[in-house]
Amino acid sequence: MQIIPPHKNIAREVWVQDLEFIESIRREMQAFCFKPHGKHVNGGYAVAHPQITEDALRFFVTRDGVAYLNPKIIRHTAQIVKRSEGCLSYPEIGLVDVGRWNKIEVEFQLNDGMGGFTTKREALSGLGAQIFQHEINHCEGIFIIDKIV
């Protein structure tokens, strides 16, 4: 597995028939989070499917191996906070300051292990909110260089 050059393709929604495929690459995506990549010597917090293919599905996998399917932001605060972050799609630029909402509410699906989905909602702030916004941006063809403040 490798990170491909950034592209503006919007990832398509994950369907039930995609679950077997996602499960087949989930561990490899998780392992990639721990690999040094350019200036990101500690790897990344997550990898979005659009970072590894142009024909992408709307999901990302975190370091703890969770595949977040069809993530979306339901609600957010008005306050934008400037935070430093990096991106495995831009391995040589290191950390840049990016504007992100301070608090968000997200909805996503998880594989229920029985051939379907479980839908969940969570309120996130701090690093969790930053990671979700970053990975959702990948699914929408938006990158940190588009969000530099």
XYZ file of N, CA, C and O in Angstrom:
596
model
N 0.857 -1.174 0.000
C 0.000 0.000 0.000
C 0.898 1.229 0.000
O 1.933 1.260 0.658
N 0.462 2.232 -0.725
C 1.182 3.498 -0.742
C 0.200 4.641 -0.920
O -0.910 4.464 -1.419
N 0.630 5.809 -0.487
C -0.160 7.019 -0.672
C 0.013 7.473 -2.123
O 1.129 7.506 -2.637
N -1.097 7.775 -2.779
C -1.045 8.243 -4.164
C -1.024 9.773 -4.173
O -1.335 10.410 -3.165
N -0.692 10.386 -5.305
C -0.733 11.854 -5.372
C -2.150 12.371 -5.073
O -3.143 11.733 -5.443
N -2.235 13.512 -4.399
C -3.551 14.085 -4.071
C -4.398 14.306 -5.333
O -3.884 14.654 -6.390
N -5.691 14.069 -5.183
C -6.642 14.254 -6.284
C -7.923 14.841 -5.711
O -8.162 14.785 -4.512
N -8.733 15.401 -6.554
C -9.961 16.078 -6.125
C -11.212 15.205 -6.263
O -12.329 15.701 -6.120
N -11.033 13.911 -6.530
C -12.187 13.026 -6.669
C -12.934 12.909 -5.338
O -12.314 12.746 -4.290
N -14.234 12.957 -5.403
C -15.058 12.794 -4.212
C -15.362 11.307 -4.045
O -15.773 10.637 -4.995
N -15.123 10.804 -2.843
C -15.338 9.380 -2.564
C -16.829 9.065 -2.579
O -17.648 9.870 -2.146
N -17.147 7.884 -3.076
C -18.552 7.481 -3.082
C -18.910 6.814 -1.760
O -18.061 6.297 -1.042
N -20.184 6.840 -1.448
C -20.706 6.259 -0.218
C -20.395 4.763 -0.156
O -20.405 4.064 -1.176
N -20.132 4.281 1.048
C -19.916 2.847 1.281
C -21.278 2.160 1.338
O -22.202 2.633 2.012
N -21.393 1.049 0.640
C -22.604 0.233 0.656
C -22.301 -1.097 1.339
O -21.135 -1.473 1.497
N -23.337 -1.822 1.695
C -23.178 -3.113 2.359
C -22.281 -4.044 1.548
O -21.424 -4.736 2.098
N -22.424 -4.044 0.238
C -21.611 -4.939 -0.591
C -20.119 -4.579 -0.577
O -19.295 -5.349 -1.044
N -19.752 -3.414 -0.028
C -18.347 -3.008 0.082
C -17.679 -3.512 1.358
O -16.460 -3.418 1.495
N -18.451 -4.010 2.302
C -17.903 -4.350 3.615
C -16.809 -5.413 3.561
O -15.796 -5.301 4.265
N -16.966 -6.420 2.748
C -15.949 -7.466 2.650
C -14.633 -6.882 2.134
O -13.552 -7.182 2.658
N -14.719 -6.033 1.110
C -13.518 -5.393 0.585
C -12.845 -4.530 1.655
O -11.632 -4.589 1.848
N -13.636 -3.719 2.358
C -13.081 -2.842 3.394
C -12.390 -3.668 4.468
O -11.282 -3.349 4.896
N -13.013 -4.733 4.879
C -12.405 -5.585 5.903
C -11.104 -6.200 5.400
O -10.164 -6.384 6.164
N -11.011 -6.463 4.093
C -9.795 -7.069 3.532
C -8.603 -6.113 3.526
O -7.459 -6.558 3.503
N -8.849 -4.793 3.549
C -7.733 -3.834 3.532
C -7.605 -3.035 4.827
O -6.652 -2.278 4.993
N -8.524 -3.221 5.747
C -8.539 -2.426 6.988
C -7.238 -2.570 7.769
O -6.638 -1.577 8.190
N -6.752 -3.757 7.974
C -5.524 -3.957 8.768
C -4.301 -3.371 8.071
O -3.417 -2.830 8.728
N -4.255 -3.461 6.751
C -3.142 -2.878 6.015
C -3.166 -1.344 6.135
O -2.122 -0.707 6.299
N -4.357 -0.763 6.083
C -4.474 0.686 6.265
C -4.079 1.080 7.685
O -3.389 2.076 7.898
N -4.500 0.281 8.659
C -4.113 0.547 10.044
C -2.594 0.502 10.191
O -1.994 1.393 10.793
N -1.956 -0.518 9.651
C -0.503 -0.653 9.750
C 0.198 0.538 9.110
O 1.247 0.992 9.598
N -0.373 1.056 8.020
C 0.238 2.199 7.347
C 0.290 3.426 8.258
O 1.198 4.249 8.151
N -0.667 3.552 9.166
C -0.682 4.686 10.091
C 0.578 4.749 10.948
O 0.937 5.816 11.444
N 1.250 3.637 11.143
C 2.426 3.578 12.011
C 3.740 3.736 11.253
O 4.802 3.791 11.865
N 3.681 3.804 9.927
C 4.904 3.880 9.130
C 5.359 5.326 8.954
O 4.553 6.201 8.635
N 6.671 5.585 9.116
C 7.194 6.924 8.810
C 6.947 7.241 7.337
O 7.028 6.362 6.481
N 6.609 8.497 7.072
C 6.313 8.914 5.699
C 6.803 10.346 5.539
O 6.152 11.280 6.021
N 7.946 10.519 4.894
C 8.522 11.853 4.736
C 8.847 12.465 6.087
O 9.446 11.822 6.940
N 8.396 13.689 6.309
C 8.643 14.372 7.577
C 7.764 13.847 8.709
O 7.945 14.231 9.860
N 6.828 12.988 8.390
C 5.907 12.433 9.389
C 6.512 11.139 9.940
O 6.082 10.037 9.603
N 7.533 11.309 10.781
C 8.311 10.157 11.251
C 7.503 9.213 12.136
O 7.868 8.052 12.284
N 6.419 9.688 12.701
C 5.573 8.829 13.530
C 4.344 8.333 12.776
O 3.412 7.826 13.377
N 4.327 8.491 11.467
C 3.168 8.078 10.683
C 2.027 9.065 10.842
O 2.238 10.259 10.998
N 0.793 8.563 10.821
C -0.383 9.426 10.922
C -1.402 8.845 11.871
O -1.302 7.697 12.293
N -2.403 9.636 12.204
C -3.478 9.179 13.079
C -4.489 8.319 12.330
O -5.182 7.507 12.927
N -4.582 8.519 11.016
C -5.571 7.796 10.213
C -5.171 7.878 8.741
O -4.367 8.724 8.348
N -5.762 6.990 7.950
C -5.585 7.002 6.500
C -6.975 6.888 5.878
O -7.748 5.995 6.226
N -7.272 7.813 4.978
C -8.552 7.786 4.264
C -8.382 7.007 2.967
O -7.327 7.066 2.334
N -9.411 6.297 2.574
C -9.355 5.501 1.349
C -8.972 6.339 0.126
O -8.210 5.869 -0.722
N -9.433 7.605 0.002
C -9.002 8.414 -1.148
C -7.502 8.686 -1.202
O -6.985 9.109 -2.229
N -6.786 8.434 -0.116
C -5.343 8.632 -0.128
C -4.605 7.476 -0.795
O -3.429 7.612 -1.114
N -5.304 6.359 -1.019
C -4.633 5.197 -1.611
C -5.202 4.792 -2.962
O -4.649 3.927 -3.625
N -6.298 5.418 -3.385
C -6.879 5.134 -4.695
C -7.748 6.295 -5.166
O -8.361 6.974 -4.338
N -7.787 6.511 -6.468
C -8.651 7.565 -7.015
C -10.108 7.124 -7.082
O -11.007 7.949 -7.086
N -10.341 5.815 -7.164
C -11.698 5.269 -7.197
C -12.073 4.902 -5.761
O -12.161 3.737 -5.403
N -12.286 5.925 -4.949
C -12.325 5.752 -3.498
C -13.729 5.617 -2.926
O -14.695 6.163 -3.449
N -13.758 4.928 -1.781
C -14.951 4.817 -0.959
C -14.833 5.797 0.197
O -13.733 6.139 0.634
N -15.970 6.212 0.726
C -16.004 7.203 1.806
C -15.788 6.521 3.155
O -16.724 6.197 3.880
N -14.512 6.295 3.488
C -14.179 5.758 4.807
C -12.723 6.043 5.121
O -11.926 6.340 4.244
N -12.409 5.951 6.403
C -11.026 6.050 6.847
C -10.801 5.069 7.986
O -11.748 4.624 8.637
N -9.531 4.717 8.179
C -9.136 3.769 9.215
C -8.148 4.477 10.136
O -7.217 5.132 9.670
N -8.354 4.320 11.441
C -7.492 4.956 12.429
C -6.411 3.990 12.919
O -6.445 2.796 12.621
N -5.498 4.541 13.693
C -4.405 3.740 14.267
C -4.921 2.578 15.105
O -4.255 1.566 15.217
N -6.091 2.735 15.708
C -6.618 1.636 16.520
C -7.403 0.616 15.685
O -7.981 -0.319 16.230
N -7.411 0.792 14.360
C -7.989 -0.198 13.464
C -9.469 -0.050 13.174
O -10.052 -0.884 12.492
N -10.084 1.013 13.660
C -11.510 1.226 13.405
C -11.692 1.824 12.015
O -11.016 2.782 11.651
N -12.598 1.234 11.246
C -12.963 1.766 9.933
C -14.245 2.570 10.109
O -15.299 2.025 10.434
N -14.144 3.888 9.930
C -15.285 4.790 10.028
C -15.874 4.951 8.635
O -15.239 5.500 7.746
N -17.088 4.451 8.460
C -17.741 4.404 7.157
C -18.721 5.565 7.019
O -19.463 5.878 7.951
N -18.723 6.167 5.843
C -19.655 7.257 5.525
C -19.693 8.352 6.599
O -20.776 8.797 7.003
N -18.530 8.820 7.054
C -18.533 9.848 8.095
C -19.023 11.184 7.562
O -18.766 11.549 6.420
N -19.756 11.893 8.413
C -20.192 13.240 8.044
C -20.352 14.079 9.301
O -20.612 13.556 10.385
N -20.191 15.363 9.127
C -20.360 16.306 10.221
C -21.814 16.742 10.238
O -22.336 17.238 9.238
N -22.461 16.540 11.370
C -23.881 16.873 11.533
C -24.050 18.295 12.046
O -24.956 19.015 11.668
N -23.140 18.687 12.938
C -23.232 19.998 13.582
C -21.832 20.420 13.993
O -20.974 19.577 14.241
N -21.618 21.722 14.080
C -20.324 22.217 14.534
C -20.490 23.576 15.189
O -21.488 24.275 14.971
N -19.514 23.942 16.000
C -19.513 25.263 16.603
C -19.138 26.288 15.543
O -18.620 25.942 14.485
N -19.382 27.532 15.846
C -18.989 28.605 14.925
C -17.502 28.915 15.060
O -16.891 29.451 14.145
N -16.932 28.555 16.193
C -15.540 28.899 16.478
C -14.568 28.031 15.692
O -14.615 26.808 15.740
N -13.686 28.692 14.957
C -12.595 28.035 14.235
C -11.341 28.180 15.085
O -11.041 29.266 15.577
N -10.633 27.083 15.244
C -9.400 27.082 16.014
C -8.250 26.746 15.078
O -8.359 25.837 14.244
N -7.163 27.482 15.203
C -5.980 27.218 14.395
C -5.142 26.161 15.113
O -4.777 26.333 16.270
N -4.869 25.058 14.389
C -4.068 23.976 14.947
C -3.045 23.541 13.909
O -3.290 23.614 12.713
N -1.936 23.021 14.390
C -0.922 22.468 13.491
C -1.287 21.033 13.165
O -1.712 20.279 14.036
N -1.131 20.684 11.901
C -1.335 19.293 11.512
C -0.525 18.989 10.269
O -0.107 19.886 9.550
N -0.317 17.719 10.064
C 0.377 17.249 8.879
C -0.533 16.332 8.092
O -1.654 16.036 8.510
N -0.039 15.891 6.946
C -0.834 15.032 6.088
C 0.084 14.077 5.345
O 1.077 14.503 4.752
N -0.260 12.808 5.365
C 0.546 11.809 4.665
C 0.520 12.016 3.152
O 1.405 11.540 2.454
N -0.462 12.751 2.647
C -0.502 13.060 1.216
C 0.525 14.112 0.823
O 0.821 14.291 -0.352
N 1.042 14.830 1.812
C 2.072 15.855 1.594
C 3.234 15.575 2.545
O 3.457 16.306 3.510
N 3.989 14.514 2.288
C 5.005 14.050 3.247
C 6.157 15.014 3.475
O 6.803 14.956 4.513
N 6.413 15.902 2.541
C 7.580 16.782 2.673
C 7.274 18.154 3.263
O 8.191 18.922 3.519
N 6.003 18.498 3.490
C 5.738 19.839 4.001
C 5.681 19.887 5.525
O 5.678 20.961 6.099
N 5.639 18.765 6.183
C 5.603 18.791 7.647
C 4.302 19.363 8.163
O 3.253 19.217 7.554
N 4.374 20.060 9.291
C 3.187 20.606 9.931
C 2.860 22.001 9.400
O 3.760 22.805 9.162
N 1.579 22.262 9.226
C 1.086 23.579 8.827
C -0.085 23.947 9.734
O -0.721 23.072 10.328
N -0.382 25.235 9.843
C -1.526 25.687 10.636
C -2.787 25.641 9.791
O -2.829 26.184 8.680
N -3.799 24.968 10.329
C -5.066 24.743 9.630
C -6.206 25.194 10.541
O -6.165 24.973 11.750
N -7.218 25.805 9.964
C -8.402 26.196 10.727
C -9.420 25.066 10.749
O -9.805 24.559 9.703
N -9.822 24.669 11.942
C -10.824 23.608 12.130
C -11.833 24.064 13.172
O -11.530 24.833 14.072
N -13.060 23.543 13.061
C -14.050 23.809 14.093
C -13.581 23.186 15.400
O -13.043 22.083 15.410
N -13.835 23.880 16.481
C -13.397 23.416 17.790
C -14.168 22.185 18.258
O -13.585 21.250 18.791
N -15.482 22.191 18.041
C -16.322 21.066 18.459
C -17.228 20.683 17.296
O -17.767 21.548 16.604
N -17.380 19.373 17.117
C -18.255 18.883 16.051
C -19.085 17.711 16.568
O -18.723 17.052 17.540
N -20.185 17.479 15.899
C -20.955 16.256 16.102
C -20.911 15.510 14.775
O -21.178 16.090 13.722
N -20.518 14.249 14.838
C -20.373 13.449 13.630
C -21.322 12.266 13.650
O -21.731 11.797 14.710
N -21.650 11.818 12.455
C -22.406 10.582 12.284
C -21.584 9.704 11.354
O -20.981 10.188 10.393
N -21.525 8.431 11.659
C -20.767 7.484 10.855
C -21.367 6.101 11.042
O -22.239 5.898 11.897
N -20.896 5.188 10.228
C -21.342 3.810 10.346
C -20.142 2.925 10.631
O -19.010 3.233 10.240
N -20.416 1.831 11.324
C -19.424 0.801 11.599
C -19.945 -0.512 11.049
O -21.161 -0.729 10.966
N -19.039 -1.390 10.676
C -19.406 -2.737 10.262
C -19.947 -3.457 11.492
O -19.266 -3.528 12.516
N -21.163 -3.972 11.421
C -21.751 -4.642 12.585
C -21.297 -6.094 12.727
O -21.671 -6.778 13.675
N -20.480 -6.582 11.778
C -19.977 -7.952 11.849
C -20.981 -9.006 11.409
O -20.684 -10.197 11.427
N -22.169 -8.571 11.022
C -23.217 -9.511 10.595
C -23.717 -9.168 9.198
O -24.843 -9.479 8.848
N -22.879 -8.470 8.437
C -23.244 -8.142 7.070
C -23.979 -6.827 6.909
O -24.564 -6.567 5.863
N -23.958 -5.988 7.930
C -24.646 -4.703 7.855
C -23.887 -3.621 8.595
O -22.723 -3.776 8.945
N -24.585 -2.508 8.834
C -23.997 -1.343 9.485
C -24.650 -1.085 10.833
O -25.815 -1.398 11.039
N -23.899 -0.426 11.692
C -24.421 0.213 12.893
C -24.139 1.700 12.720
O -23.010 2.071 12.414
N -25.157 2.539 12.870
C -24.971 3.983 12.745
C -24.776 4.570 14.130
O -25.494 4.238 15.069
N -23.778 5.446 14.247
C -23.449 6.075 15.522
C -23.305 7.576 15.337
O -22.980 8.045 14.251
N -23.511 8.289 16.432
C -23.253 9.735 16.508
C -22.343 9.972 17.697
O -22.513 9.350 18.743
N -21.414 10.914 17.523
C -20.514 11.272 18.615
C -20.239 12.760 18.581
O -20.140 13.358 17.508
N -20.096 13.337 19.757
C -19.637 14.714 19.891
C -18.127 14.647 20.115
O -17.653 13.889 20.951
N -17.387 15.430 19.338
C -15.930 15.411 19.415
C -15.397 16.821 19.602
O -15.982 17.785 19.120
N -14.264 16.903 20.274
C -13.548 18.170 20.396
C -12.059 17.863 20.394
O -11.649 16.704 20.460
N -11.264 18.912 20.302
C -9.814 18.734 20.345
C -9.290 17.879 19.209
O -9.741 17.983 18.067
N -8.343 16.989 19.540
C -7.685 16.173 18.530
C -8.663 15.272 17.778
O -8.565 15.117 16.566
N -9.630 14.692 18.466
C -10.615 13.835 17.799
C -11.388 14.577 16.729
O -11.597 14.077 15.619
N -11.803 15.809 17.044
C -12.523 16.635 16.063
C -11.620 16.986 14.891
O -12.043 16.966 13.736
N -10.371 17.278 15.185
C -9.402 17.625 14.139
C -9.190 16.444 13.187
O -9.207 16.614 11.962
N -9.016 15.250 13.729
C -8.787 14.062 12.896
C -9.998 13.800 12.008
O -9.858 13.569 10.802
N -11.195 13.823 12.582
C -12.394 13.562 11.783
C -12.540 14.577 10.652
O -12.831 14.211 9.520
N -12.333 15.860 10.947
C -12.465 16.881 9.906
C -11.432 16.671 8.802
O -11.752 16.788 7.616
N -10.208 16.336 9.199
C -9.136 16.110 8.225
C -9.491 14.943 7.300
O -9.396 15.061 6.072
N -9.925 13.830 7.872
C -10.225 12.635 7.070
C -11.492 12.820 6.237
O -11.550 12.373 5.086
N -12.494 13.484 6.779
C -13.697 13.778 5.990
C -13.322 14.667 4.807
O -13.819 14.473 3.695
N -12.428 15.620 5.028
C -11.959 16.458 3.915
C -11.357 15.614 2.805
O -11.608 15.869 1.620
N -10.548 14.608 3.149
C -9.995 13.729 2.113
C -11.114 13.103 1.277
O -11.004 13.014 0.057
N -12.173 12.667 1.941
C -13.287 12.035 1.229
C -14.010 13.012 0.304
O -14.678 12.599 -0.640
N -13.852 14.300 0.568
C -14.507 15.339 -0.227
C -13.553 16.035 -1.200
O -13.904 17.042 -1.815
N -12.328 15.499 -1.332
C -11.355 16.075 -2.259
C -10.762 17.388 -1.784
O -10.326 18.211 -2.590
N -10.715 17.602 -0.471
C -10.167 18.819 0.133
C -8.915 18.422 0.913
O -8.913 17.398 1.609
N -7.871 19.243 0.834
C -6.609 18.909 1.484
C -6.151 20.028 2.408
O -6.639 21.154 2.317
N -5.172 19.719 3.260
C -4.697 20.734 4.205
C -4.171 21.972 3.495
O -4.305 23.065 4.026
N -3.614 21.817 2.306
C -3.124 23.007 1.609
C -4.278 23.922 1.208
O -4.070 25.106 0.987
N -5.487 23.377 1.131
C -6.678 24.184 0.849
C -7.171 24.909 2.094
O -8.008 25.799 1.999
N -6.697 24.501 3.266
C -7.226 24.991 4.534
C -6.202 25.748 5.368
O -6.465 26.108 6.507
N -5.017 25.990 4.821
C -3.960 26.674 5.576
C -4.431 28.072 5.966
O -4.995 28.804 5.150
N -4.179 28.428 7.227
C -4.544 29.774 7.731
C -3.304 30.561 8.067
O -2.255 30.046 8.289
